[in-house]
């Protein structure tokens, strides 16, 4: 036991006073006998004895009364077991990602967590609140009551690392209490490493009652007919399967197709046929799981012809003119000596077809071309100089040529998972006529290849980025060195390399991916593009590049939907945004990772625990109560004891 004001205990010397008074009252009296009261002798002796006991009882109660009063004023207490953390700063991390839409015993997980915060957070408690989308520093529950009640689900996935980084950036002399409220969907062990060991961290894991969910993953053009598109819709089922699911297709908010489908497996693709016109709409499903992944917005614009230039000898480029036909491509071939450098910026794909040397001026132009979203295809010449070629390739990534091998090789393996072959083959092909090369270069690359030789060395590899790609062949493919031009692979390979990533027909961007988007429009210095629909408008980050504008959307828009890109009042292009599907699988809740951390069932328990562990046990009130009891005892003795 400790005392807040121990100096008051000196007043215990005052206990001497009642003792002295008591001793004075117990002095001996002289006996006087009267002849007429002798018969009262026995009664007198008995009365003096009871009077003596009464005075001793009064002394004891008065001493105890005075002692309790003095000790009460000294304010005794028992020290809290967690006193060292009593001055900690409070941080609450609230996961408001879409997986928190799942329903628990008392409703949606996020809404229930918000309600518990509003009901159980002490009004005098200062804390900082960090969500996926917003941060409130050094506030209290009264100040942010409205913001919490209006808190919306965020398109940004929950990131414990990001939240911890924000907390660590708040430099302070005090330690920190951190309360993390999350359903743990997508939580990984590497994220837990971001937790400072000195932090007093609690986890509250609200749990969904059922984890069944169906999501729309993607949409793509399966094939293009004369007057129609056949579009594919990929669905994913998590948990229970074999339930009938209604699927609807809308264009400009008008229903144009509806069907019922059953997902017998985890993934299923269904197909719809729509007119070959501009499309600006969405797919929609109805299920009992999460709501955010039930719609997928997309746009289809009139296909633009891809501009392609081949740089090299005309006789070696004849096969390209048969692939890049006039109905889909604007194809031209130039010898290096007659090349118009100004025309390169307007191309979608450039093919370097067996150039013996790449001039420095061309290297610089091609570097800028790829950065602006263009595809580059490199077919080496047998006379290529490594000293010229490897520094050029180093600009784009980790690909380097080795020495030329005069050895015939068969091309025997297709990497069906490579982006180049996405949607090309309906089934994997194992038996086809293997093309071959007579001479080839070795390639050192850490990137996955699209085609392999029989010795597992790369024949065709690439460096891919979100807006473009650099494709590199390991050997010349002229007819003297290879029969690859006669192979069935030649058409899909060069066709896919000739299509710009952004000109594939379907436009369906993901919020938060931050991939640049290019739009062909010349702007003056004072003109600004904006993105808007009926309810939302925002101005993306933009950079003018000659006759193009590079747009970066960052974390905008906040809500998925169909939008338009406008230059003042002129609508330039349709564009669609969707939420990331990383939260769709509720079975990915990794609660087991938190076995080494404090997990608590509710926010009320957190505050109760902190209060109990960090509050000194004040016991002065008990001494006041005892003092009153002794006072009552003294009065009872005076009144009832004779």
Coordinates of C-alpha atoms in Angstrom, one line a residue, residues 26-616:
X26 CA -9.7 6.9 34.9
X27 CA -8.1 8.5 38.0
X28 CA -8.8 6.8 41.4
X29 CA -11.6 8.2 43.6
X30 CA -11.6 8.2 47.4
X31 CA -14.3 6.0 49.0
X32 CA -16.8 7.5 51.4
X33 CA -19.3 5.2 53.2
X34 CA -22.6 6.5 54.6
X35 CA -24.5 4.5 57.1
X36 CA -27.8 4.8 55.3
X37 CA -26.5 3.5 51.9
X38 CA -24.6 0.4 52.9
X39 CA -27.2 -1.7 51.2
X40 CA -26.0 -0.1 47.8
X41 CA -22.4 -1.4 48.2
X42 CA -22.8 -4.3 45.8
X43 CA -24.6 -2.2 43.2
X44 CA -21.9 0.5 43.3
X45 CA -19.1 -1.9 42.6
X46 CA -20.9 -3.3 39.6
X47 CA -21.6 0.2 38.2
X48 CA -18.0 1.2 38.4
X49 CA -16.9 -1.9 36.5
X50 CA -19.3 -1.3 33.6
X51 CA -18.3 2.4 33.5
X52 CA -14.6 1.3 33.1
X53 CA -15.4 -1.0 30.2
X54 CA -17.5 1.7 28.5
X55 CA -14.6 4.2 28.7
X56 CA -12.1 1.6 27.3
X57 CA -14.5 1.0 24.4
X58 CA -14.9 4.7 23.8
X59 CA -11.1 5.1 23.8
X60 CA -10.7 2.3 21.2
X61 CA -13.4 3.7 18.9
X62 CA -12.1 7.2 19.1
X63 CA -8.5 6.1 18.4
X64 CA -9.7 4.0 15.4
X65 CA -11.9 6.9 14.2
X66 CA -9.1 9.4 14.3
X67 CA -6.7 6.9 12.7
X68 CA -9.1 6.3 9.8
X69 CA -9.6 10.0 9.3
X70 CA -5.9 10.7 9.1
X71 CA -5.2 7.8 6.8
X72 CA -8.1 8.8 4.6
X73 CA -6.6 12.3 4.2
X74 CA -3.2 10.6 3.3
X75 CA -5.1 8.9 0.4
X76 CA -3.8 5.4 0.4
X77 CA -3.8 3.3 -2.8
X78 CA -2.5 0.0 -4.3
X79 CA -0.3 0.7 -7.3
X80 CA -1.6 -0.6 -10.7
X81 CA 0.2 -3.6 -12.2
X82 CA 0.7 -1.8 -15.6
X83 CA 1.6 1.7 -14.4
X84 CA 4.4 2.2 -16.9
X85 CA 1.9 2.2 -19.8
X86 CA -0.6 4.4 -18.2
X87 CA 0.5 7.4 -20.4
X88 CA 0.3 5.4 -23.7
X89 CA -1.2 7.0 -26.8
X90 CA -4.2 5.1 -28.2
X91 CA -4.5 4.2 -31.9
X92 CA -7.4 2.3 -33.4
X93 CA -7.0 0.7 -36.9
X94 CA -10.4 0.0 -38.4
X95 CA -10.5 -2.2 -41.5
X96 CA -13.3 -0.9 -43.9
X97 CA -12.4 -3.0 -46.9
X98 CA -15.2 -4.7 -48.8
X99 CA -14.7 -8.1 -47.1
X100 CA -16.2 -6.3 -44.0
X101 CA -19.5 -6.3 -45.8
X102 CA -19.9 -9.9 -44.7
X103 CA -22.7 -10.5 -42.1
X104 CA -22.0 -11.7 -38.6
X105 CA -24.4 -12.5 -35.8
X106 CA -25.3 -8.8 -35.4
X107 CA -25.2 -7.6 -39.0
X108 CA -22.5 -6.4 -41.3
X109 CA -19.1 -6.6 -39.7
X110 CA -18.1 -3.0 -40.3
X111 CA -21.3 -1.5 -39.2
X112 CA -21.3 -3.5 -36.0
X113 CA -17.6 -2.5 -35.3
X114 CA -18.6 1.2 -35.8
X115 CA -21.5 0.8 -33.4
X116 CA -19.3 -0.8 -30.7
X117 CA -16.8 2.1 -31.0
X118 CA -19.6 4.6 -30.6
X119 CA -21.2 2.9 -27.6
X120 CA -18.1 1.8 -25.7
X121 CA -15.3 4.3 -26.3
X122 CA -15.0 6.6 -23.2
X123 CA -15.9 10.2 -24.1
X124 CA -12.8 11.5 -22.4
X125 CA -10.5 9.1 -24.3
X126 CA -8.2 10.7 -26.8
X127 CA -7.2 8.4 -29.7
X128 CA -6.2 8.4 -33.4
X129 CA -8.4 6.4 -35.9
X130 CA -6.9 4.9 -39.0
X131 CA -9.0 3.4 -41.8
X132 CA -8.2 2.2 -45.3
X133 CA -9.2 5.5 -46.7
X134 CA -9.2 8.1 -43.9
X135 CA -7.1 9.1 -40.9
X136 CA -8.2 11.1 -37.8
X137 CA -5.4 12.2 -35.5
X138 CA -5.7 13.0 -31.8
X139 CA -9.5 13.1 -31.6
X140 CA -12.3 11.8 -29.4
X141 CA -15.5 9.8 -30.0
X142 CA -17.7 12.9 -29.9
X143 CA -15.7 14.8 -32.6
X144 CA -15.9 12.0 -35.1
X145 CA -19.3 10.5 -34.4
X146 CA -20.8 11.7 -37.7
X147 CA -17.7 10.6 -39.7
X148 CA -17.9 7.1 -38.2
X149 CA -21.6 6.8 -38.8
X150 CA -21.1 7.8 -42.5
X151 CA -18.0 5.7 -43.0
X152 CA -18.1 3.9 -46.4
X153 CA -16.4 0.8 -47.6
X154 CA -13.1 1.4 -49.3
X155 CA -11.8 0.1 -52.6
X156 CA -8.4 -0.1 -51.0
X157 CA -7.6 -3.5 -49.6
X158 CA -6.7 -3.6 -45.9
X159 CA -3.0 -3.1 -45.4
X160 CA -1.6 -3.5 -41.9
X161 CA 1.8 -2.4 -43.1
X162 CA 0.5 0.9 -44.3
X163 CA -1.4 1.6 -41.1
X164 CA 1.6 0.7 -38.9
X165 CA 3.8 3.0 -41.0
X166 CA 1.5 5.9 -40.3
X167 CA 1.6 5.2 -36.6
X168 CA 5.4 4.9 -36.6
X169 CA 5.6 8.3 -38.4
X170 CA 4.0 9.9 -35.3
X171 CA 7.1 10.5 -33.2
X172 CA 6.4 10.7 -29.5
X173 CA 8.0 10.1 -26.1
X174 CA 5.1 7.9 -25.1
X175 CA 4.5 4.3 -26.1
X176 CA 1.5 3.3 -28.1
X177 CA -1.6 1.1 -27.6
X178 CA -2.8 -0.2 -30.9
X179 CA -6.2 -1.8 -31.4
X180 CA -6.7 -3.5 -34.8
X181 CA -10.2 -4.3 -35.9
X182 CA -10.2 -6.6 -39.0
X183 CA -11.7 -9.8 -40.3
X184 CA -8.1 -10.9 -41.2
X185 CA -9.1 -11.6 -44.9
X186 CA -5.8 -11.6 -46.9
X187 CA -3.7 -11.0 -43.8
X188 CA -0.2 -12.4 -44.3
X189 CA 2.6 -13.2 -41.8
X190 CA 4.9 -10.6 -43.5
X191 CA 2.4 -7.9 -42.6
X192 CA 2.6 -8.8 -39.0
X193 CA 6.3 -8.1 -39.0
X194 CA 5.5 -4.4 -39.4
X195 CA 4.2 -4.4 -35.8
X196 CA 6.6 -2.7 -33.4
X197 CA 7.4 -5.1 -30.5
X198 CA 7.2 -2.2 -28.1
X199 CA 3.6 -1.5 -29.1
X200 CA 0.8 -2.9 -26.9
X201 CA -1.2 -4.4 -29.7
X202 CA -4.7 -5.9 -29.5
X203 CA -6.6 -7.6 -32.3
X204 CA -10.4 -7.8 -32.5
X205 CA -11.4 -10.3 -35.2
X206 CA -15.2 -10.1 -36.2
X207 CA -16.2 -13.3 -37.9
X208 CA -18.7 -13.8 -40.7
X209 CA -21.4 -16.4 -40.2
X210 CA -21.2 -17.8 -43.7
X211 CA -18.3 -17.5 -46.2
X212 CA -20.0 -18.4 -49.4
X213 CA -19.6 -15.8 -52.2
X214 CA -19.7 -15.5 -56.0
X215 CA -17.8 -12.7 -57.8
X216 CA -17.5 -11.4 -61.4
X217 CA -13.8 -11.6 -62.2
X218 CA -13.4 -10.3 -65.7
X219 CA -15.0 -9.8 -69.1
X220 CA -13.3 -10.1 -72.5
X221 CA -14.1 -10.3 -76.3
X222 CA -14.0 -14.0 -77.1
X223 CA -14.3 -13.5 -80.8
X224 CA -15.3 -10.8 -83.3
X225 CA -17.8 -11.6 -86.0
X226 CA -19.0 -9.5 -88.9
X227 CA -21.8 -7.8 -87.0
X228 CA -21.4 -9.1 -83.5
X229 CA -19.1 -9.5 -80.5
X230 CA -19.1 -12.7 -78.6
X231 CA -18.0 -11.6 -75.1
X232 CA -16.9 -14.0 -72.3
X233 CA -17.8 -13.4 -68.6
X234 CA -15.6 -15.2 -66.0
X235 CA -17.3 -16.0 -62.7
X236 CA -15.7 -17.4 -59.5
X237 CA -17.5 -19.3 -56.7
X238 CA -16.1 -19.4 -53.2
X239 CA -17.6 -21.9 -50.8
X240 CA -20.9 -23.6 -51.8
X241 CA -21.4 -24.4 -55.5
X242 CA -24.1 -25.7 -57.7
X243 CA -26.6 -22.9 -57.0
X244 CA -28.4 -21.2 -59.8
X245 CA -27.2 -17.7 -60.2
X246 CA -29.0 -14.9 -62.2
X247 CA -26.8 -13.0 -64.6
X248 CA -27.9 -9.8 -66.3
X249 CA -26.2 -7.6 -68.9
X250 CA -27.0 -3.9 -69.1
X251 CA -26.0 -1.3 -71.8
X252 CA -26.5 2.3 -70.8
X253 CA -28.5 1.0 -67.8
X254 CA -30.9 -0.8 -70.1
X255 CA -31.3 -4.6 -69.7
X256 CA -30.3 -6.4 -72.9
X257 CA -29.7 -10.0 -71.8
X258 CA -30.4 -12.2 -68.8
X259 CA -29.8 -15.8 -68.0
X260 CA -29.4 -18.4 -65.2
X261 CA -26.2 -20.3 -64.7
X262 CA -24.9 -22.9 -62.3
X263 CA -21.3 -22.9 -61.1
X264 CA -20.3 -26.6 -60.8
X265 CA -16.6 -25.7 -60.4
X266 CA -14.8 -22.8 -58.8
X267 CA -14.4 -20.9 -62.1
X268 CA -16.8 -20.7 -65.0
X269 CA -17.0 -18.7 -68.2
X270 CA -20.3 -17.9 -69.9
X271 CA -20.7 -16.2 -73.3
X272 CA -23.0 -13.5 -74.6
X273 CA -23.5 -12.1 -78.1
X274 CA -24.0 -8.3 -78.5
X275 CA -24.1 -6.0 -81.6
X276 CA -20.8 -4.8 -82.9
X277 CA -21.3 -1.2 -81.6
X278 CA -20.1 1.0 -78.9
X279 CA -21.0 -0.5 -75.5
X280 CA -21.0 1.3 -72.1
X281 CA -22.6 -0.9 -69.5
X282 CA -22.1 -3.7 -66.9
X283 CA -22.7 -7.3 -65.9
X284 CA -24.6 -7.9 -62.7
X285 CA -25.3 -11.0 -60.5
X286 CA -27.3 -11.6 -57.4
X287 CA -26.0 -13.8 -54.6
X288 CA -26.1 -14.1 -50.8
X289 CA -22.5 -13.1 -50.3
X290 CA -20.6 -9.8 -50.7
X291 CA -22.2 -7.1 -52.7
X292 CA -19.2 -5.2 -54.0
X293 CA -18.1 -7.8 -56.5
X294 CA -21.6 -8.4 -58.0
X295 CA -21.2 -5.8 -60.7
X296 CA -18.5 -5.4 -63.4
X297 CA -18.5 -2.3 -65.5
X298 CA -16.9 -2.2 -68.9
X299 CA -16.8 -0.3 -72.2
X300 CA -16.3 -1.4 -75.8
X301 CA -15.4 1.2 -78.3
X302 CA -15.1 1.0 -82.1
X303 CA -11.8 -0.8 -82.7
X304 CA -9.0 1.4 -83.9
X305 CA -6.5 0.1 -86.4
X306 CA -3.2 -0.6 -84.8
X307 CA -0.3 1.2 -86.4
X308 CA 2.7 -1.1 -87.0
X309 CA 6.1 -0.4 -88.5
X310 CA 8.7 -2.9 -89.4
X311 CA 12.3 -1.6 -89.7
X312 CA 14.4 -3.8 -91.9
X313 CA 14.9 -5.2 -95.3
X314 CA 11.6 -5.4 -97.2
X315 CA 12.2 -9.0 -98.4
X316 CA 12.4 -10.1 -94.8
X317 CA 9.2 -8.5 -93.8
X318 CA 6.8 -10.0 -96.4
X319 CA 5.4 -12.4 -93.9
X320 CA 4.4 -9.5 -91.6
X321 CA 2.3 -7.9 -94.3
X322 CA 0.3 -11.2 -94.6
X323 CA -0.4 -11.1 -90.8
X324 CA -1.0 -7.4 -90.3
X325 CA -3.9 -7.0 -92.9
X326 CA -5.5 -3.7 -93.8
X327 CA -8.8 -4.5 -92.0
X328 CA -7.2 -4.3 -88.6
X329 CA -3.8 -2.8 -89.0
X330 CA -1.9 0.0 -90.7
X331 CA 1.3 -1.7 -91.6
X332 CA 4.4 -0.2 -93.2
X333 CA 8.0 -1.4 -93.7
X334 CA 11.0 0.9 -93.8
X335 CA 14.6 0.2 -94.4
X336 CA 16.8 1.8 -91.7
X337 CA 18.2 4.3 -94.3
X338 CA 14.7 5.7 -95.2
X339 CA 13.1 5.6 -91.8
X340 CA 11.1 8.6 -90.8
X341 CA 11.8 9.1 -87.0
X342 CA 8.8 11.4 -86.6
X343 CA 6.4 8.6 -87.6
X344 CA 7.6 6.3 -84.8
X345 CA 5.7 8.2 -82.1
X346 CA 2.3 7.4 -83.8
X347 CA 2.8 3.7 -83.9
X348 CA 1.4 1.0 -81.6
X349 CA 4.1 -1.6 -82.4
X350 CA 7.6 -1.4 -83.8
X351 CA 9.4 -4.5 -85.2
X352 CA 13.2 -4.4 -85.4
X353 CA 13.6 -7.0 -88.1
X354 CA 17.1 -8.4 -88.2
X355 CA 19.0 -5.1 -88.0
X356 CA 22.8 -5.6 -87.9
X357 CA 23.1 -2.5 -85.7
X358 CA 20.7 -0.2 -83.9
X359 CA 21.8 3.5 -84.1
X360 CA 22.0 5.5 -80.9
X361 CA 19.3 8.0 -82.1
X362 CA 17.0 5.1 -82.7
X363 CA 17.7 3.6 -79.3
X364 CA 16.7 6.9 -77.6
X365 CA 13.5 7.1 -79.7
X366 CA 12.5 3.5 -78.9
X367 CA 13.1 4.0 -75.2
X368 CA 10.6 6.9 -75.2
X369 CA 8.3 4.9 -77.4
X370 CA 8.0 2.0 -74.9
X371 CA 7.6 4.3 -72.0
X372 CA 4.6 5.8 -73.7
X373 CA 2.9 2.5 -74.1
X374 CA 4.2 1.1 -77.4
X375 CA 5.2 -2.5 -78.0
X376 CA 8.6 -3.4 -79.3
X377 CA 9.6 -6.6 -81.1
X378 CA 13.3 -7.5 -81.6
X379 CA 14.3 -10.1 -84.1
X380 CA 18.1 -10.3 -84.0
X381 CA 20.4 -10.6 -87.0
X382 CA 23.1 -13.2 -87.1
X383 CA 25.5 -10.3 -87.6
X384 CA 24.3 -8.5 -84.5
X385 CA 27.0 -7.0 -82.3
X386 CA 26.7 -7.9 -78.6
X387 CA 28.4 -4.6 -77.7
X388 CA 25.6 -2.7 -79.6
X389 CA 22.6 -4.9 -78.7
X390 CA 23.1 -5.7 -74.9
X391 CA 23.4 -2.1 -73.7
X392 CA 20.2 -1.3 -75.7
X393 CA 18.3 -4.2 -74.1
X394 CA 19.5 -3.2 -70.6
X395 CA 17.4 0.0 -71.0
X396 CA 14.2 -2.1 -70.7
X397 CA 15.1 -4.8 -68.3
X398 CA 17.2 -7.9 -67.4
X399 CA 17.7 -9.5 -70.8
X400 CA 21.1 -10.1 -72.3
X401 CA 22.3 -12.0 -75.4
X402 CA 25.1 -14.6 -75.3
X403 CA 27.2 -15.8 -78.1
X404 CA 25.8 -17.3 -81.4
X405 CA 25.4 -21.1 -81.5
X406 CA 25.7 -22.8 -84.9
X407 CA 23.4 -25.7 -83.8
X408 CA 20.0 -26.7 -85.0
X409 CA 17.4 -26.6 -82.3
X410 CA 13.7 -27.5 -82.1
X411 CA 11.1 -25.2 -80.5
X412 CA 9.1 -27.7 -78.4
X413 CA 7.4 -25.9 -75.5
X414 CA 4.7 -23.3 -75.2
X415 CA 4.2 -21.4 -72.0
X416 CA 0.3 -21.2 -72.1
X417 CA 0.3 -19.0 -69.0
X418 CA 2.3 -16.3 -70.7
X419 CA 0.3 -13.1 -71.4
X420 CA 1.2 -13.4 -75.1
X421 CA -1.0 -16.6 -75.3
X422 CA -3.9 -15.4 -73.1
X423 CA -7.1 -16.4 -74.8
X424 CA -5.3 -17.9 -77.8
X425 CA -5.7 -21.6 -77.1
X426 CA -8.9 -23.2 -75.9
X427 CA -7.0 -26.4 -75.0
X428 CA -3.3 -27.1 -74.4
X429 CA -1.5 -28.4 -77.5
X430 CA 1.1 -31.1 -76.9
X431 CA 1.6 -32.5 -80.4
X432 CA 2.3 -30.0 -83.1
X433 CA 4.9 -29.7 -85.8
X434 CA 7.9 -28.3 -84.1
X435 CA 9.6 -25.3 -85.8
X436 CA 13.4 -25.1 -85.7
X437 CA 16.3 -22.8 -86.1
X438 CA 19.8 -23.5 -87.5
X439 CA 21.6 -20.8 -85.5
X440 CA 20.5 -19.0 -82.3
X441 CA 21.8 -16.8 -79.5
X442 CA 21.7 -17.8 -75.9
X443 CA 19.5 -15.5 -73.8
X444 CA 20.1 -14.7 -70.1
X445 CA 16.8 -13.5 -68.6
X446 CA 14.9 -13.7 -65.4
X447 CA 11.6 -13.2 -67.2
X448 CA 9.3 -16.2 -68.0
X449 CA 9.6 -17.0 -71.7
X450 CA 6.7 -17.6 -74.1
X451 CA 8.4 -20.3 -76.3
X452 CA 11.2 -22.6 -75.4
X453 CA 13.8 -24.8 -77.2
X454 CA 14.0 -28.5 -76.4
X455 CA 17.0 -27.7 -74.1
X456 CA 14.7 -25.4 -72.1
X457 CA 16.5 -22.2 -73.3
X458 CA 14.3 -19.3 -74.4
X459 CA 13.3 -18.8 -78.0
X460 CA 10.9 -16.0 -77.4
X461 CA 10.9 -14.0 -74.1
X462 CA 9.5 -10.6 -73.1
X463 CA 9.7 -7.8 -70.6
X464 CA 6.1 -6.9 -69.7
X465 CA 4.8 -3.8 -67.9
X466 CA 1.2 -2.6 -67.4
X467 CA 1.1 -0.5 -70.6
X468 CA 3.5 -2.1 -73.0
X469 CA 5.9 -5.0 -73.7
X470 CA 9.3 -5.7 -75.3
X471 CA 9.5 -9.1 -77.1
X472 CA 12.8 -10.6 -77.9
X473 CA 13.5 -13.6 -80.2
X474 CA 16.7 -15.6 -79.7
X475 CA 17.3 -16.3 -83.4
X476 CA 16.7 -14.8 -86.9
X477 CA 13.5 -16.1 -88.3
X478 CA 14.1 -15.6 -92.0
X479 CA 13.4 -18.6 -94.1
X480 CA 17.1 -19.4 -94.5
X481 CA 17.6 -19.8 -90.8
X482 CA 14.2 -21.1 -89.6
X483 CA 10.9 -22.5 -90.7
X484 CA 9.1 -20.6 -87.9
X485 CA 7.3 -18.5 -90.6
X486 CA 5.6 -21.7 -91.8
X487 CA 4.6 -22.8 -88.3
X488 CA 1.0 -22.4 -87.0
X489 CA 2.4 -20.3 -84.2
X490 CA 3.5 -17.5 -86.4
X491 CA 0.1 -15.9 -86.7
X492 CA -1.1 -15.8 -83.0
X493 CA 2.4 -14.8 -81.8
X494 CA 2.8 -11.7 -84.1
X495 CA -0.9 -10.9 -84.0
X496 CA -0.9 -10.6 -80.2
X497 CA 2.4 -8.7 -80.3
X498 CA 0.9 -6.2 -82.8
X499 CA -2.1 -5.3 -80.6
X500 CA -1.5 -2.6 -78.1
X501 CA -2.4 -3.4 -74.5
X502 CA -4.9 -0.5 -74.4
X503 CA -6.5 -1.3 -77.7
X504 CA -7.8 -4.8 -77.0
X505 CA -11.5 -3.8 -77.3
X506 CA -12.7 -4.1 -73.7
X507 CA -12.0 -1.3 -71.3
X508 CA -12.4 -2.3 -67.6
X509 CA -9.8 -0.6 -65.3
X510 CA -9.2 -1.6 -61.7
X511 CA -9.4 1.2 -59.1
X512 CA -6.0 1.6 -57.3
X513 CA -3.8 -0.2 -59.9
X514 CA -2.3 3.2 -61.0
X515 CA -1.6 1.9 -64.6
X516 CA -1.2 4.8 -67.0
X517 CA -4.0 5.3 -69.6
X518 CA -3.2 7.0 -72.9
X519 CA -5.7 8.9 -75.0
X520 CA -5.0 10.2 -78.5
X521 CA -5.8 13.9 -78.3
X522 CA -3.7 17.0 -78.8
X523 CA -4.2 19.6 -76.0
X524 CA -3.2 23.1 -75.6
X525 CA -1.4 24.2 -72.4
X526 CA -4.5 25.5 -70.8
X527 CA -6.8 22.5 -71.5
X528 CA -7.4 19.9 -68.8
X529 CA -9.1 16.5 -69.2
X530 CA -11.7 15.5 -66.6
X531 CA -13.4 12.2 -65.9
X532 CA -17.1 12.2 -65.0
X533 CA -20.4 10.5 -64.9
X534 CA -23.9 11.6 -63.7
X535 CA -22.8 11.8 -60.0
X536 CA -19.0 12.1 -59.8
X537 CA -16.3 14.2 -61.4
X538 CA -12.6 14.2 -60.8
X539 CA -9.5 15.4 -62.6
X540 CA -6.8 12.8 -63.0
X541 CA -3.1 13.4 -63.0
X542 CA -2.2 14.1 -66.7
X543 CA 0.9 14.6 -68.8
X544 CA 0.9 15.8 -72.4
X545 CA 3.0 13.7 -74.8
X546 CA 2.9 15.3 -78.3
X547 CA -0.4 14.1 -79.7
X548 CA -1.2 11.9 -76.6
X549 CA -2.2 12.6 -73.0
X550 CA -1.0 10.2 -70.3
X551 CA -3.6 9.9 -67.5
X552 CA -2.9 8.4 -64.1
X553 CA -5.9 7.8 -61.8
X554 CA -4.2 6.8 -58.6
X555 CA -7.0 5.9 -56.1
X556 CA -9.8 7.6 -58.0
X557 CA -12.6 7.2 -58.6
X558 CA -13.8 6.2 -55.1
X559 CA -16.8 4.3 -56.5
X560 CA -16.9 1.8 -59.4
X561 CA -18.9 2.7 -62.4
X562 CA -19.0 3.9 -66.0
X563 CA -17.4 7.3 -66.8
X564 CA -16.5 9.4 -69.7
X565 CA -13.3 11.4 -70.4
X566 CA -14.1 14.9 -71.3
X567 CA -12.3 17.9 -72.8
X568 CA -14.5 20.7 -71.6
X569 CA -17.9 19.5 -72.8
X570 CA -16.7 17.2 -75.5
X571 CA -16.8 13.5 -74.6
X572 CA -13.6 11.9 -76.0
X573 CA -13.8 8.3 -74.8
X574 CA -15.8 6.0 -72.5
X575 CA -14.0 4.5 -69.6
X576 CA -15.0 2.0 -66.8
X577 CA -13.7 1.4 -63.3
X578 CA -14.1 -1.6 -61.1
X579 CA -13.1 -2.6 -57.5
X580 CA -10.2 -5.0 -57.0
X581 CA -11.4 -8.6 -56.4
X582 CA -8.8 -9.4 -53.8
X583 CA -11.4 -9.4 -51.0
X584 CA -13.8 -11.9 -52.6
X585 CA -12.7 -15.1 -50.9
X586 CA -13.8 -14.9 -47.3
X587 CA -12.1 -18.2 -46.6
X588 CA -8.8 -16.4 -46.7
X589 CA -9.3 -15.0 -43.2
X590 CA -6.0 -16.0 -41.5
X591 CA -6.9 -15.8 -37.8
X592 CA -4.3 -18.5 -36.9
X593 CA -1.5 -16.0 -37.7
X594 CA -2.6 -14.1 -34.6
X595 CA -2.0 -16.9 -32.1
X596 CA 1.1 -15.0 -30.7
X597 CA -0.9 -11.7 -30.3
X598 CA -3.5 -10.5 -27.9
X599 CA -7.0 -11.1 -29.3
X600 CA -10.0 -9.6 -27.5
X601 CA -13.7 -10.1 -28.3
X602 CA -14.8 -6.5 -28.2
X603 CA -13.7 -2.9 -27.9
X604 CA -15.5 -2.6 -24.5
X605 CA -13.2 -5.4 -23.2
X606 CA -10.1 -3.5 -24.4
X607 CA -11.0 -0.3 -22.5
X608 CA -12.1 -2.2 -19.4
X609 CA -8.8 -4.2 -19.4
X610 CA -6.7 -1.0 -19.9
X611 CA -8.6 0.7 -17.1
X612 CA -8.2 -2.2 -14.7
X613 CA -4.6 -2.8 -15.4
X614 CA -3.5 0.9 -15.4
X615 CA -5.7 2.5 -12.7
X616 CA -4.4 2.7 -9.1

